[in-house]
PDB file of C-alpha atoms and ligand atoms in Angstrom:
ATOM      1  CA  MET A   1      35.751  29.176  82.435  1.00 64.00           C
ATOM      2  CA  MET A   2      37.077  31.678  79.901  1.00 67.00           C
ATOM      3  CA  PRO A   3      40.860  31.449  79.442  1.00 69.00           C
ATOM      4  CA  GLU A   4      42.758  34.444  80.808  1.00 73.00           C
ATOM      5  CA  PRO A   5      44.085  36.804  78.131  1.00 80.00           C
ATOM      6  CA  LEU A   6      47.755  36.342  77.191  1.00 86.00           C
ATOM      7  CA  ASN A   7      50.303  39.086  77.903  1.00 87.00           C
ATOM      8  CA  ASN A   8      52.547  40.492  75.228  1.00 93.00           C
ATOM      9  CA  LEU A   9      56.193  41.045  76.185  1.00 96.00           C
ATOM     10  CA  GLU A  10      56.264  44.850  76.187  1.00 95.00           C
ATOM     11  CA  ARG A  11      56.485  45.083  79.984  1.00 97.00           C
ATOM     12  CA  LEU A  12      58.506  41.948  80.669  1.00 98.00           C
ATOM     13  CA  CYS A  13      61.768  42.494  82.538  1.00 98.00           C
ATOM     14  CA  ILE A  14      64.030  39.678  83.716  1.00 98.00           C
ATOM     15  CA  HIS A  15      66.531  39.879  86.564  1.00 98.00           C
ATOM     16  CA  SER A  16      70.007  38.839  85.484  1.00 98.00           C
ATOM     17  CA  ILE A  17      70.205  36.509  88.508  1.00 98.00           C
ATOM     18  CA  THR A  18      67.199  34.575  87.172  1.00 98.00           C
ATOM     19  CA  THR A  19      69.498  33.157  84.484  1.00 98.00           C
ATOM     20  CA  LYS A  20      72.573  33.196  86.732  1.00 98.00           C
ATOM     21  CA  PRO A  21      74.640  30.707  84.657  1.00 98.00           C
ATOM     22  CA  TRP A  22      74.656  33.236  81.789  1.00 98.00           C
ATOM     23  CA  THR A  23      77.072  36.143  81.697  1.00 98.00           C
ATOM     24  CA  ILE A  24      75.497  39.561  81.262  1.00 98.00           C
ATOM     25  CA  GLU A  25      76.586  39.442  77.604  1.00 98.00           C
ATOM     26  CA  GLU A  26      74.857  36.071  77.052  1.00 98.00           C
ATOM     27  CA  ALA A  27      71.743  37.230  78.887  1.00 98.00           C
ATOM     28  CA  THR A  28      71.611  40.378  76.753  1.00 98.00           C
ATOM     29  CA  ILE A  29      71.734  38.491  73.460  1.00 98.00           C
ATOM     30  CA  ASN A  30      69.268  35.821  74.550  1.00 98.00           C
ATOM     31  CA  TYR A  31      66.746  38.158  76.189  1.00 98.00           C
ATOM     32  CA  SER A  32      66.705  40.540  73.259  1.00 97.00           C
ATOM     33  CA  SER A  33      66.455  37.780  70.651  1.00 98.00           C
ATOM     34  CA  LYS A  34      63.314  36.552  72.452  1.00 98.00           C
ATOM     35  CA  GLY A  35      61.715  40.000  72.474  1.00 97.00           C
ATOM     36  CA  VAL A  36      62.290  40.837  76.143  1.00 98.00           C
ATOM     37  CA  HIS A  37      62.511  44.620  76.643  1.00 97.00           C
ATOM     38  CA  GLY A  38      63.743  45.023  80.208  1.00 98.00           C
ATOM     39  CA  ILE A  39      66.540  43.763  82.435  1.00 98.00           C
ATOM     40  CA  THR A  40      67.340  44.301  86.076  1.00 98.00           C
ATOM     41  CA  VAL A  41      71.054  43.930  86.564  1.00 98.00           C
ATOM     42  CA  TRP A  42      72.492  42.294  89.669  1.00 98.00           C
ATOM     43  CA  ARG A  43      75.780  43.850  90.665  1.00 98.00           C
ATOM     44  CA  ASP A  44      77.694  40.565  90.574  1.00 97.00           C
ATOM     45  CA  ALA A  45      76.985  40.382  86.816  1.00 98.00           C
ATOM     46  CA  LEU A  46      79.065  43.565  86.410  1.00 98.00           C
ATOM     47  CA  THR A  47      82.251  42.210  87.985  1.00 97.00           C
ATOM     48  CA  GLY A  48      85.271  42.991  85.830  1.00 97.00           C
ATOM     49  CA  ARG A  49      83.270  44.998  83.295  1.00 98.00           C
ATOM     50  CA  ASN A  50      83.268  48.597  82.225  1.00 98.00           C
ATOM     51  CA  ILE A  51      79.853  49.543  83.576  1.00 98.00           C
ATOM     52  CA  ARG A  52      79.228  52.408  81.162  1.00 98.00           C
ATOM     53  CA  GLN A  53      79.989  50.165  78.174  1.00 98.00           C
ATOM     54  CA  THR A  54      77.789  47.430  79.598  1.00 98.00           C
ATOM     55  CA  GLY A  55      74.930  49.940  79.783  1.00 98.00           C
ATOM     56  CA  GLU A  56      75.549  50.866  76.156  1.00 98.00           C
ATOM     57  CA  MET A  57      75.524  47.195  75.156  1.00 98.00           C
ATOM     58  CA  LEU A  58      72.148  46.715  76.845  1.00 98.00           C
ATOM     59  CA  ARG A  59      70.651  49.747  75.108  1.00 98.00           C
ATOM     60  CA  ARG A  60      72.056  48.662  71.721  1.00 98.00           C
ATOM     61  CA  HIS A  61      70.121  45.416  72.134  1.00 98.00           C
ATOM     62  CA  GLY A  62      66.900  47.236  72.953  1.00 97.00           C
ATOM     63  CA  LEU A  63      66.984  46.430  76.653  1.00 98.00           C
ATOM     64  CA  LYS A  64      66.015  49.032  79.215  1.00 98.00           C
ATOM     65  CA  THR A  65      67.830  48.636  82.532  1.00 98.00           C
ATOM     66  CA  VAL A  66      64.885  48.767  84.896  1.00 98.00           C
ATOM     67  CA  SER A  67      66.951  48.716  88.063  1.00 98.00           C
ATOM     68  CA  LEU A  68      70.210  47.767  89.699  1.00 98.00           C
ATOM     69  CA  CYS A  69      70.033  45.057  92.380  1.00 98.00           C
ATOM     70  CA  ARG A  70      70.917  45.634  95.067  1.00 97.00           C
ATOM     71  CA  GLY A  71      71.775  48.181  97.700  1.00 98.00           C
ATOM     72  CA  GLY A  72      70.894  48.086 101.373  1.00 98.00           C
ATOM     73  CA  PHE A  73      72.227  45.816 104.147  1.00 98.00           C
ATOM     74  CA  PHE A  74      72.573  48.886 106.363  1.00 98.00           C
ATOM     75  CA  PRO A  75      72.214  47.479 109.902  1.00 98.00           C
ATOM     76  CA  SER A  76      75.012  46.143 112.015  1.00 98.00           C
ATOM     77  CA  ALA A  77      75.752  46.100 115.707  1.00 98.00           C
ATOM     78  CA  GLU A  78      79.258  47.276 114.691  1.00 98.00           C
ATOM     79  CA  PRO A  79      79.543  50.955 113.704  1.00 98.00           C
ATOM     80  CA  ALA A  80      82.467  50.232 111.309  1.00 98.00           C
ATOM     81  CA  LYS A  81      80.271  47.841 109.340  1.00 98.00           C
ATOM     82  CA  ARG A  82      77.473  50.391 109.156  1.00 98.00           C
ATOM     83  CA  LYS A  83      79.911  52.851 107.656  1.00 98.00           C
ATOM     84  CA  GLN A  84      81.099  50.234 105.139  1.00 98.00           C
ATOM     85  CA  ALA A  85      77.478  49.654 104.164  1.00 98.00           C
ATOM     86  CA  VAL A  86      76.909  53.358 103.515  1.00 98.00           C
ATOM     87  CA  ASP A  87      80.075  53.460 101.374  1.00 98.00           C
ATOM     88  CA  ASP A  88      78.915  50.405  99.436  1.00 98.00           C
ATOM     89  CA  ASN A  89      75.522  52.008  98.789  1.00 98.00           C
ATOM     90  CA  ARG A  90      77.279  55.111  97.479  1.00 98.00           C
ATOM     91  CA  ARG A  91      79.175  52.841  95.056  1.00 98.00           C
ATOM     92  CA  ALA A  92      75.888  51.200  94.013  1.00 98.00           C
ATOM     93  CA  ILE A  93      74.459  54.638  93.230  1.00 98.00           C
ATOM     94  CA  GLU A  94      77.510  55.431  91.073  1.00 98.00           C
ATOM     95  CA  GLU A  95      77.139  52.082  89.315  1.00 98.00           C
ATOM     96  CA  ALA A  96      73.449  52.690  88.623  1.00 98.00           C
ATOM     97  CA  PHE A  97      74.298  56.103  87.183  1.00 98.00           C
ATOM     98  CA  GLU A  98      77.016  54.646  84.927  1.00 98.00           C
ATOM     99  CA  LEU A  99      74.780  51.801  83.830  1.00 98.00           C
ATOM    100  CA  GLY A 100      72.047  54.288  82.941  1.00 98.00           C
ATOM    101  CA  THR A 101      69.273  53.168  85.279  1.00 98.00           C
ATOM    102  CA  ASN A 102      67.340  55.424  87.635  1.00 98.00           C
ATOM    103  CA  LEU A 103      66.416  52.821  90.245  1.00 98.00           C
ATOM    104  CA  ILE A 104      68.184  50.751  92.908  1.00 98.00           C
ATOM    105  CA  VAL A 105      66.379  48.048  94.851  1.00 98.00           C
ATOM    106  CA  LEU A 106      67.249  47.967  98.546  1.00 98.00           C
ATOM    107  CA  VAL A 107      67.401  44.720 100.474  1.00 98.00           C
ATOM    108  CA  CYS A 108      67.550  46.617 103.702  1.00 98.00           C
ATOM    109  CA  GLY A 109      69.377  44.151 105.957  1.00 98.00           C
ATOM    110  CA  ALA A 110      69.202  43.014 109.589  1.00 98.00           C
ATOM    111  CA  ASP A 111      71.665  41.925 112.224  1.00 98.00           C
ATOM    112  CA  PRO A 112      70.608  39.055 114.512  1.00 98.00           C
ATOM    113  CA  ALA A 113      73.007  40.414 117.149  1.00 98.00           C
ATOM    114  CA  GLN A 114      70.619  43.269 117.903  1.00 98.00           C
ATOM    115  CA  PRO A 115      66.847  43.890 118.204  1.00 98.00           C
ATOM    116  CA  LEU A 116      64.858  44.396 114.980  1.00 98.00           C
ATOM    117  CA  ASP A 117      63.912  47.900 116.103  1.00 98.00           C
ATOM    118  CA  ASP A 118      67.598  48.852 116.205  1.00 98.00           C
ATOM    119  CA  SER A 119      68.076  47.428 112.723  1.00 98.00           C
ATOM    120  CA  ARG A 120      65.076  49.415 111.482  1.00 98.00           C
ATOM    121  CA  LYS A 121      66.450  52.640 112.898  1.00 98.00           C
ATOM    122  CA  GLN A 122      69.821  51.943 111.229  1.00 98.00           C
ATOM    123  CA  ILE A 123      68.061  51.261 107.910  1.00 98.00           C
ATOM    124  CA  GLN A 124      66.378  54.638 108.150  1.00 98.00           C
ATOM    125  CA  ASP A 125      69.670  56.347 109.046  1.00 98.00           C
ATOM    126  CA  GLY A 126      71.474  54.530 106.229  1.00 98.00           C
ATOM    127  CA  ILE A 127      68.953  55.556 103.589  1.00 98.00           C
ATOM    128  CA  LEU A 128      69.012  59.154 104.837  1.00 98.00           C
ATOM    129  CA  SER A 129      72.840  59.163 104.615  1.00 98.00           C
ATOM    130  CA  VAL A 130      72.883  58.204 100.935  1.00 98.00           C
ATOM    131  CA  LEU A 131      69.769  60.073  99.830  1.00 98.00           C
ATOM    132  CA  PRO A 132      71.692  63.202  98.745  1.00 98.00           C
ATOM    133  CA  ASP A 133      73.933  60.997  96.562  1.00 98.00           C
ATOM    134  CA  ALA A 134      70.868  59.322  95.059  1.00 98.00           C
ATOM    135  CA  GLU A 135      69.308  62.678  94.263  1.00 98.00           C
ATOM    136  CA  ALA A 136      72.537  63.997  92.718  1.00 98.00           C
ATOM    137  CA  ALA A 137      72.740  60.901  90.479  1.00 98.00           C
ATOM    138  CA  GLY A 138      69.020  60.945  89.621  1.00 98.00           C
ATOM    139  CA  VAL A 139      68.621  57.458  91.088  1.00 98.00           C
ATOM    140  CA  ARG A 140      65.635  56.458  93.213  1.00 98.00           C
ATOM    141  CA  LEU A 141      65.872  53.930  96.049  1.00 98.00           C
ATOM    142  CA  ALA A 142      63.161  51.278  96.385  1.00 99.00           C
ATOM    143  CA  ILE A 143      62.719  49.712  99.824  1.00 98.00           C
ATOM    144  CA  GLU A 144      61.815  46.080  99.200  1.00 98.00           C
ATOM    145  CA  PRO A 145      60.071  44.379 102.123  1.00 98.00           C
ATOM    146  CA  LEU A 146      61.231  40.777 102.500  1.00 98.00           C
ATOM    147  CA  HIS A 147      59.274  37.787 103.775  1.00 98.00           C
ATOM    148  CA  PRO A 148      59.557  37.514 107.588  1.00 98.00           C
ATOM    149  CA  MET A 149      61.562  34.270 107.238  1.00 98.00           C
ATOM    150  CA  TYR A 150      64.463  36.594 106.321  1.00 98.00           C
ATOM    151  CA  ALA A 151      64.076  38.907 109.329  1.00 98.00           C
ATOM    152  CA  ASP A 152      67.206  37.533 111.005  1.00 98.00           C
ATOM    153  CA  THR A 153      69.864  38.606 108.503  1.00 98.00           C
ATOM    154  CA  ARG A 154      68.344  39.977 105.291  1.00 98.00           C
ATOM    155  CA  SER A 155      65.688  42.489 106.175  1.00 98.00           C
ATOM    156  CA  ALA A 156      64.071  43.985 109.237  1.00 98.00           C
ATOM    157  CA  ILE A 157      61.439  45.428 106.870  1.00 98.00           C
ATOM    158  CA  ASN A 158      58.985  42.578 106.356  1.00 98.00           C
ATOM    159  CA  THR A 159      55.641  44.042 105.339  1.00 98.00           C
ATOM    160  CA  LEU A 160      54.614  46.640 102.810  1.00 99.00           C
ATOM    161  CA  ALA A 161      53.077  48.608 105.698  1.00 98.00           C
ATOM    162  CA  GLN A 162      56.564  48.899 107.263  1.00 98.00           C
ATOM    163  CA  ALA A 163      58.087  49.909 103.938  1.00 98.00           C
ATOM    164  CA  ASN A 164      55.346  52.496 103.383  1.00 98.00           C
ATOM    165  CA  ASP A 165      55.821  53.845 106.928  1.00 98.00           C
ATOM    166  CA  LEU A 166      59.536  54.221 106.291  1.00 98.00           C
ATOM    167  CA  ALA A 167      59.068  55.834 102.872  1.00 98.00           C
ATOM    168  CA  GLU A 168      56.568  58.285 104.387  1.00 98.00           C
ATOM    169  CA  LEU A 169      58.988  59.104 107.174  1.00 98.00           C
ATOM    170  CA  ILE A 170      61.822  59.708 104.712  1.00 98.00           C
ATOM    171  CA  ASN A 171      59.392  61.705 102.593  1.00 98.00           C
ATOM    172  CA  SER A 172      61.549  62.191  99.508  1.00 98.00           C
ATOM    173  CA  PRO A 173      60.832  61.747  95.790  1.00 97.00           C
ATOM    174  CA  TRP A 174      64.043  59.664  95.749  1.00 98.00           C
ATOM    175  CA  ALA A 175      62.758  56.952  98.091  1.00 98.00           C
ATOM    176  CA  GLY A 176      59.894  54.547  97.488  1.00 98.00           C
ATOM    177  CA  VAL A 177      58.959  50.888  97.733  1.00 98.00           C
ATOM    178  CA  ALA A 178      59.201  47.693  95.677  1.00 99.00           C
ATOM    179  CA  VAL A 179      56.438  45.070  95.719  1.00 99.00           C
ATOM    180  CA  ASP A 180      57.628  41.468  95.295  1.00 98.00           C
ATOM    181  CA  VAL A 181      54.812  38.894  95.294  1.00 98.00           C
ATOM    182  CA  TYR A 182      57.138  36.245  96.771  1.00 98.00           C
ATOM    183  CA  HIS A 183      57.632  38.265  99.933  1.00 98.00           C
ATOM    184  CA  LEU A 184      54.183  39.773 100.336  1.00 98.00           C
ATOM    185  CA  TRP A 185      51.492  37.452  98.925  1.00 98.00           C
ATOM    186  CA  TRP A 186      50.423  36.175 102.361  1.00 98.00           C
ATOM    187  CA  ASP A 187      49.713  39.610 103.865  1.00 98.00           C
ATOM    188  CA  PRO A 188      45.986  40.321 104.470  1.00 98.00           C
ATOM    189  CA  ASN A 189      46.733  44.054 104.226  1.00 98.00           C
ATOM    190  CA  LEU A 190      48.530  43.814 100.892  1.00 99.00           C
ATOM    191  CA  GLU A 191      45.852  45.361  98.669  1.00 98.00           C
ATOM    192  CA  LYS A 192      45.360  48.253 101.087  1.00 98.00           C
ATOM    193  CA  GLU A 193      49.108  48.888 101.347  1.00 99.00           C
ATOM    194  CA  ILE A 194      49.633  48.713  97.574  1.00 98.00           C
ATOM    195  CA  ILE A 195      46.927  51.362  97.125  1.00 98.00           C
ATOM    196  CA  ARG A 196      48.588  53.440  99.855  1.00 98.00           C
ATOM    197  CA  SER A 197      51.963  53.382  98.062  1.00 98.00           C
ATOM    198  CA  GLY A 198      50.208  54.246  94.808  1.00 98.00           C
ATOM    199  CA  ASN A 199      48.512  57.224  96.444  1.00 98.00           C
ATOM    200  CA  ASN A 200      51.885  58.339  97.835  1.00 97.00           C
ATOM    201  CA  GLY A 201      53.484  58.081  94.401  1.00 98.00           C
ATOM    202  CA  THR A 202      56.102  55.732  95.841  1.00 98.00           C
ATOM    203  CA  LEU A 203      55.317  52.419  94.100  1.00 98.00           C
ATOM    204  CA  LEU A 204      58.530  51.989  92.093  1.00 98.00           C
ATOM    205  CA  ALA A 205      58.878  48.291  91.183  1.00 98.00           C
ATOM    206  CA  PHE A 206      56.915  45.054  90.844  1.00 98.00           C
ATOM    207  CA  HIS A 207      58.638  41.640  91.069  1.00 98.00           C
ATOM    208  CA  VAL A 208      57.034  38.274  90.270  1.00 98.00           C
ATOM    209  CA  CYS A 209      57.747  34.542  90.645  1.00 98.00           C
ATOM    210  CA  ASP A 210      55.811  31.882  92.562  1.00 98.00           C
ATOM    211  CA  TRP A 211      55.779  30.205  95.980  1.00 98.00           C
ATOM    212  CA  LYS A 212      56.226  26.465  95.592  1.00 98.00           C
ATOM    213  CA  SER A 213      54.517  24.180  98.041  1.00 97.00           C
ATOM    214  CA  PRO A 214      56.437  22.669  99.644  1.00 97.00           C
ATOM    215  CA  THR A 215      59.376  25.051  99.406  1.00 97.00           C
ATOM    216  CA  MET A 216      62.577  23.050  99.840  1.00 96.00           C
ATOM    217  CA  ASP A 217      65.038  25.893 100.385  1.00 97.00           C
ATOM    218  CA  MET A 218      64.378  29.268 101.978  1.00 95.00           C
ATOM    219  CA  LEU A 219      66.467  31.141  99.449  1.00 97.00           C
ATOM    220  CA  ASN A 220      66.940  29.248  96.202  1.00 98.00           C
ATOM    221  CA  ASP A 221      63.702  27.375  95.516  1.00 98.00           C
ATOM    222  CA  ARG A 222      61.462  30.014  93.986  1.00 98.00           C
ATOM    223  CA  GLY A 223      58.952  28.828  91.424  1.00 98.00           C
ATOM    224  CA  LEU A 224      58.050  29.866  87.921  1.00 98.00           C
ATOM    225  CA  MET A 225      54.826  31.803  87.642  1.00 98.00           C
ATOM    226  CA  GLY A 226      51.868  29.409  87.806  1.00 98.00           C
ATOM    227  CA  GLU A 227      53.865  26.760  89.653  1.00 97.00           C
ATOM    228  CA  GLY A 228      52.802  27.744  93.146  1.00 98.00           C
ATOM    229  CA  CYS A 229      50.093  29.366  95.240  1.00 98.00           C
ATOM    230  CA  ILE A 230      50.559  33.116  94.671  1.00 98.00           C
ATOM    231  CA  PRO A 231      47.583  34.872  93.035  1.00 98.00           C
ATOM    232  CA  ILE A 232      49.873  36.825  90.712  1.00 98.00           C
ATOM    233  CA  ARG A 233      47.185  38.235  88.413  1.00 97.00           C
ATOM    234  CA  LYS A 234      45.153  39.470  91.353  1.00 98.00           C
ATOM    235  CA  ILE A 235      48.154  41.207  92.920  1.00 98.00           C
ATOM    236  CA  ARG A 236      49.062  42.667  89.528  1.00 98.00           C
ATOM    237  CA  SER A 237      45.538  44.078  89.282  1.00 98.00           C
ATOM    238  CA  TRP A 238      46.038  45.836  92.641  1.00 98.00           C
ATOM    239  CA  VAL A 239      49.390  47.214  91.534  1.00 98.00           C
ATOM    240  CA  GLU A 240      47.837  48.572  88.365  1.00 98.00           C
ATOM    241  CA  ALA A 241      44.813  49.944  90.231  1.00 98.00           C
ATOM    242  CA  ALA A 242      47.429  51.857  92.266  1.00 98.00           C
ATOM    243  CA  GLY A 243      48.658  53.485  89.061  1.00 98.00           C
ATOM    244  CA  PHE A 244      51.795  51.427  88.434  1.00 98.00           C
ATOM    245  CA  LYS A 245      52.653  51.281  84.726  1.00 97.00           C
ATOM    246  CA  GLY A 246      56.260  50.079  84.880  1.00 98.00           C
ATOM    247  CA  PHE A 247      57.950  46.819  83.982  1.00 98.00           C
ATOM    248  CA  ILE A 248      56.910  43.503  85.500  1.00 98.00           C
ATOM    249  CA  GLU A 249      60.134  41.885  86.694  1.00 98.00           C
ATOM    250  CA  VAL A 250      60.689  38.132  86.806  1.00 98.00           C
ATOM    251  CA  GLU A 251      63.052  37.394  89.687  1.00 98.00           C
ATOM    252  CA  ILE A 252      63.660  33.705  90.360  1.00 98.00           C
ATOM    253  CA  PHE A 253      66.435  32.202  92.497  1.00 98.00           C
ATOM    254  CA  SER A 254      66.370  28.473  91.906  1.00 98.00           C
ATOM    255  CA  ASP A 255      69.086  25.852  92.184  1.00 98.00           C
ATOM    256  CA  ARG A 256      66.784  23.626  90.140  1.00 98.00           C
ATOM    257  CA  TYR A 257      66.360  26.057  87.238  1.00 98.00           C
ATOM    258  CA  TRP A 258      69.996  27.180  87.294  1.00 98.00           C
ATOM    259  CA  LYS A 259      70.943  23.577  86.523  1.00 98.00           C
ATOM    260  CA  GLN A 260      68.727  23.514  83.423  1.00 98.00           C
ATOM    261  CA  ASP A 261      69.512  24.626  79.902  1.00 98.00           C
ATOM    262  CA  GLN A 262      68.970  28.380  80.320  1.00 98.00           C
ATOM    263  CA  SER A 263      67.504  28.788  76.821  1.00 98.00           C
ATOM    264  CA  VAL A 264      64.750  26.295  77.666  1.00 98.00           C
ATOM    265  CA  PHE A 265      64.224  28.050  81.001  1.00 98.00           C
ATOM    266  CA  LEU A 266      63.964  31.438  79.272  1.00 98.00           C
ATOM    267  CA  GLN A 267      61.301  30.086  76.934  1.00 98.00           C
ATOM    268  CA  ASP A 268      59.387  28.745  79.980  1.00 98.00           C
ATOM    269  CA  ILE A 269      59.598  32.163  81.646  1.00 98.00           C
ATOM    270  CA  ILE A 270      58.116  33.795  78.559  1.00 98.00           C
ATOM    271  CA  THR A 271      55.353  31.221  78.127  1.00 97.00           C
ATOM    272  CA  ARG A 272      54.354  31.417  81.770  1.00 98.00           C
ATOM    273  CA  TYR A 273      54.597  35.203  81.838  1.00 98.00           C
ATOM    274  CA  LYS A 274      52.074  35.326  79.023  1.00 97.00           C
ATOM    275  CA  GLN A 275      49.792  32.887  80.766  1.00 97.00           C
ATOM    276  CA  TYR A 276      49.959  33.590  84.493  1.00 97.00           C
ATOM    277  CA  VAL A 277      51.116  37.162  85.114  1.00 97.00           C
TER     278      VAL A 277
HETATM  279 ZN1   ZN B   1      62.390  41.137  94.539  1.00 56.18          ZN
END
């Protein structure tokens, strides 16, 4: 068999949470010294910082802030909590604007105290409430469907078809979808739904990692690319056939990798990105 061609790093973006033990300042220096061009910033990495200056620091090091992670968590059986969620999403939009990114990823949320349909309706209402703020700030909102194992508390949106339905219903240039291979690789309709989001012009982000078998923890045992069973290159080919030309974002939550020397881990990410993405 012919070896697969190696990627260069032009489109590689890394989520700050992937190297969680590093501060945003350490991540910036290390990513840029390795030739990484993109970063997605998790909001916890901004705690105690001047966000505008942090954005400037990233740009000075040649890093584009691909998105801010994350907004969402709209549903709750309690109206006061739904209002808090809308306020928090407004803050996320301000933070994205100050940081200098035009995209927020939404982990939409769910409340096990109520039916999924109620949560879905509240997600729609929540997005519609903050959409004018997003437009005013020039920030788009990407609905990220999550694997159904998270349907109890993290997201009532579990397939790309549901995310596409919601984006079509909202019908705004400021709302689209994010495709994360970890959440969606198992879906027999994935190729069709990726093409649908491409045709709608709503395919805003592409996240990669791998599904380890067995997976030991539902949240923090994601694999490096090539370590599991996700056909990443095939899914990437669908995403590109749908017209997506943006960054390819490595997003790994892993207690195992967070315990390692993060410089060694970063080199592994780069090697495996070249080989398997
Ligand atoms: Zn993701």
